[in-house]
XYZ file of C-alpha atoms in Angstrom:
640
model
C -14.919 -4.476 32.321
C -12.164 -2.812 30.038
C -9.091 -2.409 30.863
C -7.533 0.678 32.273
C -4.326 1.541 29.699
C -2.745 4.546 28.655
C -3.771 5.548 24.669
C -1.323 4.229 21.866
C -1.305 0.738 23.609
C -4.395 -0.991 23.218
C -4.594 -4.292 21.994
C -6.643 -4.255 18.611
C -7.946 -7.150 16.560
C -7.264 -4.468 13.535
C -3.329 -5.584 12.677
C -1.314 -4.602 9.861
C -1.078 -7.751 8.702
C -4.673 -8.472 8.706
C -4.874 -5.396 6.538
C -3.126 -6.891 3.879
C -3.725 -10.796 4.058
C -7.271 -10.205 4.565
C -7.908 -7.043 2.612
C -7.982 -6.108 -1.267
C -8.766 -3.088 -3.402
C -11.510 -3.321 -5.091
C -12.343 -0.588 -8.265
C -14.314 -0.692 -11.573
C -17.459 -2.575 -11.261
C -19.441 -3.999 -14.141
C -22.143 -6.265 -15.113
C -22.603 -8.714 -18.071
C -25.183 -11.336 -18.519
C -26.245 -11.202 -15.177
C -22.856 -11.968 -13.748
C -21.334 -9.249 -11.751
C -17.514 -8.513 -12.128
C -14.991 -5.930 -10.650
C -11.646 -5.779 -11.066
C -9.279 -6.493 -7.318
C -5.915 -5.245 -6.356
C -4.020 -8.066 -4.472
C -1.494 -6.725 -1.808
C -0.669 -10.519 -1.037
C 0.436 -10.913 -4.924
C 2.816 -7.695 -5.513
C -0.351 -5.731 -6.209
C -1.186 -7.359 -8.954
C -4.981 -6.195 -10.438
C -6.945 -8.883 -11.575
C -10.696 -9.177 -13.093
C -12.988 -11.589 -11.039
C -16.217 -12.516 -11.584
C -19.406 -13.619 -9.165
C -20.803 -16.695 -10.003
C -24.565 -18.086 -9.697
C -23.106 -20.338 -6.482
C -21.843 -16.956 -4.689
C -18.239 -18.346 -5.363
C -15.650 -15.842 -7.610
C -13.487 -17.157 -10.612
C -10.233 -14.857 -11.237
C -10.531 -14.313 -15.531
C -7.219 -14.210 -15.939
C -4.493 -16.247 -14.228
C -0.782 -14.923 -12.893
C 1.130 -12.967 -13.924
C -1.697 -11.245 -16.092
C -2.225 -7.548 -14.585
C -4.373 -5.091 -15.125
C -2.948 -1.670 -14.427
C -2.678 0.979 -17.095
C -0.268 3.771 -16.174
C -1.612 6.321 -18.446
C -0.632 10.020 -16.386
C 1.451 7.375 -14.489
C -1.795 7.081 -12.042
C -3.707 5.343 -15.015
C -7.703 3.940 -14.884
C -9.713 3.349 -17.283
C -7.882 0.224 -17.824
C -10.582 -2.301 -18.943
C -13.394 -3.168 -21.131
C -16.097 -5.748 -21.254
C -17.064 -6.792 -24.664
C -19.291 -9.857 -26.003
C -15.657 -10.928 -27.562
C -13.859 -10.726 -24.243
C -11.970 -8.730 -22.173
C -9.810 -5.753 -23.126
C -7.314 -4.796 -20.800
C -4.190 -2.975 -20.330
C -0.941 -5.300 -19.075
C 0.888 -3.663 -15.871
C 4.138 -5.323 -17.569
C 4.540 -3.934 -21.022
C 1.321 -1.865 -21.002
C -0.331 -3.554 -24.586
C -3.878 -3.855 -24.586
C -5.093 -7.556 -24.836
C -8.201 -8.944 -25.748
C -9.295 -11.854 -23.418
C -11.318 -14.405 -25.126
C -13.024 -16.471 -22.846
C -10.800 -19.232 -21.631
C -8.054 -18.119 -24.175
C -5.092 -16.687 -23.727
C -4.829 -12.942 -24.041
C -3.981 -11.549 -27.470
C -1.995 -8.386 -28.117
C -4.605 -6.216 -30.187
C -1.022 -3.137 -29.767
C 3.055 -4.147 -29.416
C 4.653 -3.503 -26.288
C 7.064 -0.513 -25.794
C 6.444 2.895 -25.588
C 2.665 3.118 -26.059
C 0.249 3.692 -23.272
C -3.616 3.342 -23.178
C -6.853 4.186 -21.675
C -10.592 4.813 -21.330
C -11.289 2.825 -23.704
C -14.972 3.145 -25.917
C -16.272 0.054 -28.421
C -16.772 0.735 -31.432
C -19.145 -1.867 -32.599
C -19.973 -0.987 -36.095
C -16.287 -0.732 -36.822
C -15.152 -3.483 -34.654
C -12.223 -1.371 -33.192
C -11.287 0.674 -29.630
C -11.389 4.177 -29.707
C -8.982 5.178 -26.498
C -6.313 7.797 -25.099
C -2.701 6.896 -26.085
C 0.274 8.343 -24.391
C 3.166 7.792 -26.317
C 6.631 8.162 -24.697
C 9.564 9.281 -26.584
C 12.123 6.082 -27.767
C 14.778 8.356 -25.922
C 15.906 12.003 -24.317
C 13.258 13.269 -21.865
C 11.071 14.855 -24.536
C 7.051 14.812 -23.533
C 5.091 11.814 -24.342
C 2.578 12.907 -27.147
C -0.884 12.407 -26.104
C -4.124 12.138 -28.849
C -7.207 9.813 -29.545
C -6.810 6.469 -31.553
C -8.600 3.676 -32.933
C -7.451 -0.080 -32.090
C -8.385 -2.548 -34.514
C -9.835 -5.591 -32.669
C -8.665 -7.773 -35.588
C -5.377 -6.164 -34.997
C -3.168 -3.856 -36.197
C -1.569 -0.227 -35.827
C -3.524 2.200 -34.060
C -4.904 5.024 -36.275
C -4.920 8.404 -34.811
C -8.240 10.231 -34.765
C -7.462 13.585 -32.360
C -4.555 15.607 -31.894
C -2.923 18.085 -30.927
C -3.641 18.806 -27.233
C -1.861 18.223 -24.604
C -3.957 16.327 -23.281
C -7.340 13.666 -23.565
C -10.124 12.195 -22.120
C -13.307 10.040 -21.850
C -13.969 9.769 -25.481
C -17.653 8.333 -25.521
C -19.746 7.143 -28.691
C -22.986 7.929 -29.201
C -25.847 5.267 -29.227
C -25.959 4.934 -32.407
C -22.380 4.887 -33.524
C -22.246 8.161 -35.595
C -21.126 10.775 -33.074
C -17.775 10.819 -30.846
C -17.804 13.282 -27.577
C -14.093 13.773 -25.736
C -12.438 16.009 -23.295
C -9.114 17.941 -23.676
C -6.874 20.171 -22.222
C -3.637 21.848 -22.309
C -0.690 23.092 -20.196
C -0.622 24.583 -17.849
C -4.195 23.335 -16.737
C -5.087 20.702 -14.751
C -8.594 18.728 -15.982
C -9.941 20.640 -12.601
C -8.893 23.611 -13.320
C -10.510 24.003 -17.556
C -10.925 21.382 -20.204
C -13.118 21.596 -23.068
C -16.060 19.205 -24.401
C -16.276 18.334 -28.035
C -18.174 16.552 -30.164
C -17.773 15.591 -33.962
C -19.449 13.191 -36.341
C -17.864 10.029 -37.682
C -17.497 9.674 -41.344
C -18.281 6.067 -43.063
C -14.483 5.373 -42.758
C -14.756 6.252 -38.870
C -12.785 9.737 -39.203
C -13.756 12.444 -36.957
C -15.397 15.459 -38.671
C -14.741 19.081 -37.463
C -15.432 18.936 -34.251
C -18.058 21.504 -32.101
C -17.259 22.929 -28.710
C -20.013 21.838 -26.691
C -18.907 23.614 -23.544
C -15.959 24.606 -21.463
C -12.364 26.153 -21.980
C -9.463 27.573 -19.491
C -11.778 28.094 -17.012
C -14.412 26.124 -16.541
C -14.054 22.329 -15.977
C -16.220 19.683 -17.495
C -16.128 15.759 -16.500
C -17.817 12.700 -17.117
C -19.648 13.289 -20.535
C -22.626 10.511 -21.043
C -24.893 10.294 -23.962
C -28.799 9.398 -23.376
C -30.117 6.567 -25.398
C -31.682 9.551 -27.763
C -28.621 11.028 -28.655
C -28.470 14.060 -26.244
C -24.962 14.666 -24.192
C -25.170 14.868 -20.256
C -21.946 16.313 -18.812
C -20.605 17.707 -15.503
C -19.340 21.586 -15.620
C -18.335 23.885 -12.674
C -19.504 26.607 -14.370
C -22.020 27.305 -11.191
C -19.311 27.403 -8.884
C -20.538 23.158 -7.933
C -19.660 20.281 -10.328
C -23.573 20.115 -11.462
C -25.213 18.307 -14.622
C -25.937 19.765 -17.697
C -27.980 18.541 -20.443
C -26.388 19.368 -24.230
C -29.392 18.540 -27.063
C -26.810 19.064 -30.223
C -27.553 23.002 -30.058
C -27.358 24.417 -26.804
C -26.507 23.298 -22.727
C -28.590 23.863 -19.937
C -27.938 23.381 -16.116
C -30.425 20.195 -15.029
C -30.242 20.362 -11.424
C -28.276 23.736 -9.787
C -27.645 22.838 -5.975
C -24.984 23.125 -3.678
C -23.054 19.460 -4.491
C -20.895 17.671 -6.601
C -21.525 15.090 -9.106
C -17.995 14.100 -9.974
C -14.441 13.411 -8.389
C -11.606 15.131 -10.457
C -9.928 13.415 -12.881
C -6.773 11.827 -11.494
C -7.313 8.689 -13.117
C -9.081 7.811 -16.050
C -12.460 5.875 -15.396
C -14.304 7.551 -12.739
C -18.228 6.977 -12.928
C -20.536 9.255 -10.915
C -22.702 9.734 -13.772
C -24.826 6.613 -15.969
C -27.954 6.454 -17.985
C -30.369 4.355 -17.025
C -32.846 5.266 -19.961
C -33.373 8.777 -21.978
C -34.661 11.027 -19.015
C -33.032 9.340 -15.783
C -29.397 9.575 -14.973
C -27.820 6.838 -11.470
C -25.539 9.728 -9.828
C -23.449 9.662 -7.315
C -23.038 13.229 -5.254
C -21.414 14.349 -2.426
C -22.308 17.212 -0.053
C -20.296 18.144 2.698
C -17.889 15.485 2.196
C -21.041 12.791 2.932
C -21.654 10.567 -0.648
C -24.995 9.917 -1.740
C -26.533 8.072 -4.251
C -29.421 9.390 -6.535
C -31.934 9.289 -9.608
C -32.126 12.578 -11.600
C -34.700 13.319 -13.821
C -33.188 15.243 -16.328
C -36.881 16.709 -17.826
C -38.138 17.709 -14.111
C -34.987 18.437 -12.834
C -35.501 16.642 -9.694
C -33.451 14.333 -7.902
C -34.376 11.514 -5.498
C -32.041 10.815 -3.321
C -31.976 6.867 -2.072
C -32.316 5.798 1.705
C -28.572 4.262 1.563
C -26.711 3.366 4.595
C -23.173 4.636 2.435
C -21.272 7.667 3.228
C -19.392 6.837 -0.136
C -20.473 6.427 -3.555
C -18.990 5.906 -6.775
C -17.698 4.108 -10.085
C -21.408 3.903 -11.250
C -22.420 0.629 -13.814
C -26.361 0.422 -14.974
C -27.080 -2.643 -16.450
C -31.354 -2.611 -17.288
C -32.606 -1.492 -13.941
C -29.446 -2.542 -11.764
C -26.893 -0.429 -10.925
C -23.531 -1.805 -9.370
C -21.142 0.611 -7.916
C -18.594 0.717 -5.288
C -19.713 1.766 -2.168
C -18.499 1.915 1.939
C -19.847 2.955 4.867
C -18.596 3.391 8.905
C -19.349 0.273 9.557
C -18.641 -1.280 5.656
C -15.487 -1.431 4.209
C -15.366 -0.852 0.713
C -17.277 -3.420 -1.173
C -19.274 -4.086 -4.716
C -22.593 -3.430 -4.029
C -25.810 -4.560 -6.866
C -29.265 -2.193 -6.501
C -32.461 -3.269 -8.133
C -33.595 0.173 -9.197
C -37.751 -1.239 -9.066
C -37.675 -2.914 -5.646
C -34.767 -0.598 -4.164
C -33.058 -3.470 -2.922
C -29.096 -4.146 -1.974
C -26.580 -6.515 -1.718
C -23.282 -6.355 -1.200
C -21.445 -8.418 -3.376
C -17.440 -8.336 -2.250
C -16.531 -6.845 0.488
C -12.382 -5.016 0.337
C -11.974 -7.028 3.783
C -12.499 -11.028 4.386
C -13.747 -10.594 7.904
C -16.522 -7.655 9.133
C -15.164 -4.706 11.418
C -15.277 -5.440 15.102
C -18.715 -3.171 16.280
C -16.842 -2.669 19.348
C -13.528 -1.218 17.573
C -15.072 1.180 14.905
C -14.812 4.560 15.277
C -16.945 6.431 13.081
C -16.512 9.716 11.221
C -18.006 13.143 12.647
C -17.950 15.591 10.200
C -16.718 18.958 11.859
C -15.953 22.568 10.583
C -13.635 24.599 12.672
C -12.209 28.226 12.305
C -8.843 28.644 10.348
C -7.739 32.270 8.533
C -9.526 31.232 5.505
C -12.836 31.552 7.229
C -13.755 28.032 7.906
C -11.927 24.370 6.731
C -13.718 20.903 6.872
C -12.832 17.442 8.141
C -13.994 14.052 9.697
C -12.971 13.506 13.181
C -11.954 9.757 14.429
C -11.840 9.629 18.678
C -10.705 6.558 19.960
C -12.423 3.692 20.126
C -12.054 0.148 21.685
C -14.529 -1.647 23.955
C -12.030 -3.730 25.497
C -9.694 -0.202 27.045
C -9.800 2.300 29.084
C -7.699 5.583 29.320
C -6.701 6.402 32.745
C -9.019 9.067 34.069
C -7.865 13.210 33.027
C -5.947 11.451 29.932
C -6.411 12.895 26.577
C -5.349 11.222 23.618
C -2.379 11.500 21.001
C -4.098 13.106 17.635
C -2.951 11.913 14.373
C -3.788 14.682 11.762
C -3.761 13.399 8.166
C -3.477 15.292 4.721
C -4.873 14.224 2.055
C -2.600 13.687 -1.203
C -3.284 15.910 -4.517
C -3.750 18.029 -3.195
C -6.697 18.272 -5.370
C -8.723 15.612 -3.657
C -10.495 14.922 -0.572
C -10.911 12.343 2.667
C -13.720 10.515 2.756
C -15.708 9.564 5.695
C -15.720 5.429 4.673
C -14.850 3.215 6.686
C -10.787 2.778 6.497
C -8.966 0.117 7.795
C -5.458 2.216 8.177
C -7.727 4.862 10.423
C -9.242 2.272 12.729
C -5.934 0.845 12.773
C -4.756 3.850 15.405
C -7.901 4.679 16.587
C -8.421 1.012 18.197
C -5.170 1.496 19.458
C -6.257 4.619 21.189
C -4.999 7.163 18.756
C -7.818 10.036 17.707
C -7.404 11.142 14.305
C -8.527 13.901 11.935
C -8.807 13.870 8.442
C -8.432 16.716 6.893
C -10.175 18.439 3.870
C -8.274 21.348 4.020
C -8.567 24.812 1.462
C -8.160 23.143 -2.049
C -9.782 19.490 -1.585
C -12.637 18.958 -3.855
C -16.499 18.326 -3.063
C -17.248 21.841 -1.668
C -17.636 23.790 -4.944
C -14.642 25.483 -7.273
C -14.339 28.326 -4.779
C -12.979 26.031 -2.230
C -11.411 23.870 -4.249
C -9.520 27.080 -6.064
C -8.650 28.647 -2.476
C -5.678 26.846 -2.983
C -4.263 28.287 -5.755
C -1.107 30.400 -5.297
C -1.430 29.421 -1.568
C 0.114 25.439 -1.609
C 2.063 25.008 1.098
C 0.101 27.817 3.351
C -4.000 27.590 3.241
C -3.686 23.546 3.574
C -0.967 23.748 6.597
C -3.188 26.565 8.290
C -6.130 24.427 8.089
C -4.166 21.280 9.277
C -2.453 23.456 12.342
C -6.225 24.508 12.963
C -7.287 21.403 12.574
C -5.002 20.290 15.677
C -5.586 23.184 17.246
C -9.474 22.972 17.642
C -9.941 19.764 19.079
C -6.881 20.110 21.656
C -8.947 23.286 22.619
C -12.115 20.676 23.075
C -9.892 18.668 24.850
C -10.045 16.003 22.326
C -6.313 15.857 21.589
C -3.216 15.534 24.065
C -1.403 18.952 22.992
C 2.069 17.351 23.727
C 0.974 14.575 21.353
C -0.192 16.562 17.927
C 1.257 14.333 15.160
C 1.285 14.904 11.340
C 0.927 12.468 8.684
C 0.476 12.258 4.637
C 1.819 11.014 1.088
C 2.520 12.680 -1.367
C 1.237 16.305 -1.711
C -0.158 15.365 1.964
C 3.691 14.662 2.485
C 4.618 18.426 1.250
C 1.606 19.594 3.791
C 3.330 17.393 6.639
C 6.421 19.045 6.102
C 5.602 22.712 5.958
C 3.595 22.203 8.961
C 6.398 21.015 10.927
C 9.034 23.365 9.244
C 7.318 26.429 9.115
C 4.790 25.824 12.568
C 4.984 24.946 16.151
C 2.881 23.071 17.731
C 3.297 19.433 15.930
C 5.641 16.967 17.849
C 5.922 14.645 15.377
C 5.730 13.914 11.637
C 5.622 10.833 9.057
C 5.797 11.254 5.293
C 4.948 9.274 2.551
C 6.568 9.786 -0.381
C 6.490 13.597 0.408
C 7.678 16.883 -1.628
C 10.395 18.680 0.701
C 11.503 20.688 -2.766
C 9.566 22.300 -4.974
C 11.845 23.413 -7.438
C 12.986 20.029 -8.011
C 9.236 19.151 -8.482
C 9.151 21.506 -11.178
C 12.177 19.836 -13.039
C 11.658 16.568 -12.177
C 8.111 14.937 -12.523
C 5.565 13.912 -15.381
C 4.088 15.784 -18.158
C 0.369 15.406 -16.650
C 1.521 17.359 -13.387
C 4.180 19.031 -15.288
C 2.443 22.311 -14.939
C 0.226 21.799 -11.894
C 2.480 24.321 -10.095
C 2.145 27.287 -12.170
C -1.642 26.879 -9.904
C -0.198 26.235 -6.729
C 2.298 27.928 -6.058
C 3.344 30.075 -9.415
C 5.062 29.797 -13.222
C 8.856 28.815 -12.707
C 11.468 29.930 -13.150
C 9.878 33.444 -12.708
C 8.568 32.578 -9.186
C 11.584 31.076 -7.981
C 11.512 33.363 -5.161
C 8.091 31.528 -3.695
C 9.197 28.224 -4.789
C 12.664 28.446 -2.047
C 10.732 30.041 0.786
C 8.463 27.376 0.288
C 10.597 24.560 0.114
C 11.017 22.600 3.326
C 14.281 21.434 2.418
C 16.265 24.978 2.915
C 14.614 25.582 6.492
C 15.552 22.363 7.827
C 17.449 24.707 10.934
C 13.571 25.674 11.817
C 12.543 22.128 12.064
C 12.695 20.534 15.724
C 10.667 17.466 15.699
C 11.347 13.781 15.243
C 10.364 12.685 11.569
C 10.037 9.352 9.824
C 10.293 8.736 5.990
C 8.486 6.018 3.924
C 9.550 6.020 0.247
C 9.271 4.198 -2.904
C 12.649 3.816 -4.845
C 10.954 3.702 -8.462
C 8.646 6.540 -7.560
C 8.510 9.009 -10.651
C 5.959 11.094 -9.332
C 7.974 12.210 -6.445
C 11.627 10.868 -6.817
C 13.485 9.107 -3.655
C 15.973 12.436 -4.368
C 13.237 14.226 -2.253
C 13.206 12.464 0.818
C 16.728 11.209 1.002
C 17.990 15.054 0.903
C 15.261 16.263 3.926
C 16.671 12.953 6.200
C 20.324 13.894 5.498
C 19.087 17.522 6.806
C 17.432 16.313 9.305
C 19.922 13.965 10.649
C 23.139 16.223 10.596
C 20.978 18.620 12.886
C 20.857 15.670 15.344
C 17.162 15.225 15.441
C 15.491 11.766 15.668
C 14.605 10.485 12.181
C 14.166 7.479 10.335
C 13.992 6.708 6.272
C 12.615 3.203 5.230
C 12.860 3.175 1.177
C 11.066 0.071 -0.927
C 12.672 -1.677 -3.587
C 10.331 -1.957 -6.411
C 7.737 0.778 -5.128
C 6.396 3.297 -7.228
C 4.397 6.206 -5.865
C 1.860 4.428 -3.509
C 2.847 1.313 -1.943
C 1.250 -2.229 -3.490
C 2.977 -4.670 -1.915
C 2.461 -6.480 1.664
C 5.218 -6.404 2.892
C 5.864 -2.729 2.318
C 2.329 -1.796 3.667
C 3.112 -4.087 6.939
C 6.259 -2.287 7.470
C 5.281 1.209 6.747
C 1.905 0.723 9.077
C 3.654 -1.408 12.224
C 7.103 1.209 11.874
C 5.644 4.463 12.145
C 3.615 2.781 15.190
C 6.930 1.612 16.627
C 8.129 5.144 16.216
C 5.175 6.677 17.747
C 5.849 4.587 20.860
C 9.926 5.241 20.469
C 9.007 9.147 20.284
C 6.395 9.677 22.783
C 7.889 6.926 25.292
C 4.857 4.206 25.482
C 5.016 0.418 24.112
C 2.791 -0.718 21.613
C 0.669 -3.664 22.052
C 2.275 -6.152 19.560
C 5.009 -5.579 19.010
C 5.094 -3.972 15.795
C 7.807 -3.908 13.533
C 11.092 -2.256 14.548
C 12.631 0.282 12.126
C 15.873 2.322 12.464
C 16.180 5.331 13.989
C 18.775 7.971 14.028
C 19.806 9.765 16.622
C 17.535 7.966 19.049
């Protein structure tokens, strides 16, 4: 029988320390001679990435020892950090950011010098035996922009050669089968790659130099992603000209739309690397899509434009690798955390090859998603609703349950409805939550994803507030329990919400904007202009960008808040937070600020994630007057 106890103190088997010790992140799948490799994020080691490889036994072998690291920083949020090649592996170093080549059982070789160069996405150039790739290179001093533009890294070594220049900005430069054609992205201030980037293509002289290049599609307005040639020389990309992130087909003349339909074929391009799209041969593209928030996984026929969508247990697909007729790919699922997953294209058959997590999710402690829609003034918003969920509890009977309400960071991005060990973290506990894809997050067409613009710090806190609202109304949700949670943008959204709304009783932000003029002036050249979007150009909008601005309404703000920050974040600086407690805590409210020597933006190490996860539980309990099961970690709070 379970046991009768009031929500927010169940025992769970889900700890934060589990999380961590048991749990890795696991991105960039590929295959080579039959072995299958990924590269894995190690909380337990500082975060340190590091390529591993299956072998025939079912055992892995790490391919590079400590302190080797694989993390590009590239836009500071990096990808496309890695390369498989018959020589070895190339690979960007977390510590000085060269790119190495890894010869099997050698010891990584510089291929650039350290300092103020920055790579990524890298394409092999065979013929030429070199690297074609996006370098960022930072000024040697002042706080100038780094200069961005398309290079060529000898593999024999030496100084990169510049190919393309001149924008502000590059990406996924991709060589054609046979060597003689180079297809790129680029964009300039003040777009985002989601908001209008163009696709070119030029041909490579003997020497390698790019010829004039031809616009192939795009421009301010219309944003193309993921460019992938067919063995037969003709370009499939992803454009948004349709209003959806659809395929295209380019045949060196003219695009044409392949498949029109209401979903998405790509993720937006926050870090270099992503793979929805790969060719298996000349008329049949692997694709990952999403509809309604729920990813698939599908094989297009580019001539028939048909699609046929696989019977896959996932609810998220992505990072796409075809090697003959296998495709491995990351993939997750309710019930799966994230995990490498293999797919023999001829017998349709699976296996999951790593799993994120060491042991399987408790059956009786998983809450799955529901995908819901629900009313807000924007017509109607989208998210996936968590209830409670533990076999061993009970709530007493008429008890409804505190509602943890999480925003999504970008804000140009979206929740997913995988499995996550941070969600079933409350919701064993006997927390509901409700993640939100509020006005702006992608994988609902351009519309959507543009009803954002001008409106940051509005459209996603109505939906969030609505959110709340909607399943209190159900009866799903304790009204006198409505929290608010999120990093980064979702950290702005958190703080509006409780600033500028009733209703939420408590708040926790991650790394979180409270001032958006100090956004403007203070942040990286890839976001430098995101703003001019969301909320207007500055200075000339500087009107929109105070009454906006948590920070000078702290004397609306009544509820208890909690802080998580890293101190070496240059995305958002520690300046943010530290100002919004200071407010907060001369107007006597309860609030607490736990900062993180040697985080960036995002938080890698154990320890930090233990903390973060067990102190906004123990302030939870603190706040709303319960004690956790536990005894999670204690944190301090002021004025409490």
């Amino acid at each position: 029988m379970p046991v009768i106890a009031p929500y927010g103190t169940w025992t769970s088997p889900v700890t934060a320390r589990s999380l961590v010790d048991a749990g890795v992140g696991l991105r960039a799948p590929w295959r080579r001679d039959g072995a299958v490799h990924w590269l894995e994020s190690r909380a337990t080691e500082g975060g340190r990435t590091v390529p591993v490889r299956r072998n025939a036994d079912g055992t892995a072998t790490d391919l590079l020892p400590a302190p080797w690291d694989v993390r590009g920083r590239v836009h500071e949020y990096g990808g496309g950090d890695a390369l498989a090649l018959a020589e070895g592996l190339v690979f960007c170093h977390g510590a000085d950011q060269a790119v190495y080549l890894a010869a099997p059982g050698a010891e990584p070789v510089a291929l650039t010098p350290p300092g103020r160069d920055r790579f990524a996405d890298f394409a092999h150039d065979r013929e030429r035996r070199r690297l074609i790739a996006v370098r960022e290179r930072h000024p040697e001093q002042g706080h100038a922009e780094p200069e961005n533009a398309l290079v060529a890294i000898p593999l024999g070594g030496g100084e990169p050669v510049p190919l393309v220049g001149g924008a502000d900005f590059y990406a996924s430069p991709r060589l054609s089968p046979d060597g003689t054609r180079l297809a790129w992205l680029s964009w300039d201030h003040p777009n985002m790659p989601w908001d209008g980037t163009t696709l070119w293509v030029a041909g490579l002289g003997a020497d390698g130099t790019p010829g004039t290049p031809v616009r192939v599609a795009g421009g301010p307005d219309e944003a193309i992603v993921q460019p992938v040639w067919l063995p037969d020389g003709r370009l499939v990309y992803v454009s948004d000209q349709g209003d959806w992130w659809n395929l295209w087909l380019w045949d060196g003349a003219a695009g044409r739309p392949v498949l029109p339909m209401p979903a998405e074929f790509a993720r937006p391009l926050w870090v270099f690397g992503n793979r929805e799209v790969a060719a298996v041969d000349a008329r049949t593209l692997a694709c990952a899509f999403t509809r309604d928030g729920l990813w698939s996984l599908g094989l297009v026929d580019v001539e028939a434009g048909t699609i046929d969508r696989l019977d896959l247990p996932f609810t998220d697909v992505g990072e796409l690798f075809v090697d003959g007729r296998t495709v491995t790919f990351l993939a997750a699922a309710p019930d799966l955390p994230g995990s490498v997953v293999t797919l023999d294209l001829d017998s349709r058959r699976w296996e999951v090859v790593k799993r994120s997590t060491a042991t399987a999710p408790d059956p009786g402690c998983v809450s799955a998603a529901r995908p819901i829609r629900f009313p807000t003034d924007g017509g109607e918003a989208h998210a996936f609703y968590y209830p409670p969920a533990n076999a061993g509890f009970q709530a007493p009977e008429g008890e409804r349950p505190p509602l943890i309400v999480k925003s999504h960071g970008g804000p140009t991005a979206a929740a997913s409805a995988a499995w996550s060990p941070k969600i079933q973290y409350w919701t064993s506990r006997g927390f509901a939550v409700v993640d939100v894809n509020y006005r702006g997050s992608t994988g609902y067409g351009r519309a959507y994803r543009d009803a954002l613009k001008g409106r940051w710090g509005i459209a996603d806190v109505a939906d969030c507030v609505a959110a709340a609202q909607c399943l209190a109304d159900q009866g799903l949700a304790d009204p006198r329990r409505l929290i608010i949670t999120g990093g980064s943008a979702g950290g702005y959204t958190v703080l509006c919400a409780v600033t500028f709304h009733q209703g939420f009783r408590a708040g926790a932000s991650y790394y979180g904007i409270s001032d958006l003029e100090a956004l403007a002036a203070d942040t990286h050249k890839f976001e430098a202009r995101y703003l001019d979007s969301l909320v207007g150009p500055y200075p000339e909008r500087k009107d929109v960008y105070v009454a906006r601005s948590p920070i000078h309404f702290v004397d609306r703000l009544s509820v208890p808040m909690v802080f998580f920050q890293g101190l070496e974040d240059k995305v958002v600086p520690p300046a943010q937070a530290e100002r919004m407690v200071e407010a907060i805590d001369a107007k006597g409210l309860p609030v607490a600020y736990v900062p993180f020597e040697g985080e960036r933006h995002g938080f890698r190490k154990a320890e930090s994630i233990v903390t973060a996860l067990e102190g906004e539980l123990y302030f939870y309990g603190r706040v709303f007057g319960f004690t956790p099961a536990g005894e999670p970690q204690a944190i301090p709070i002021r004025n409490l």
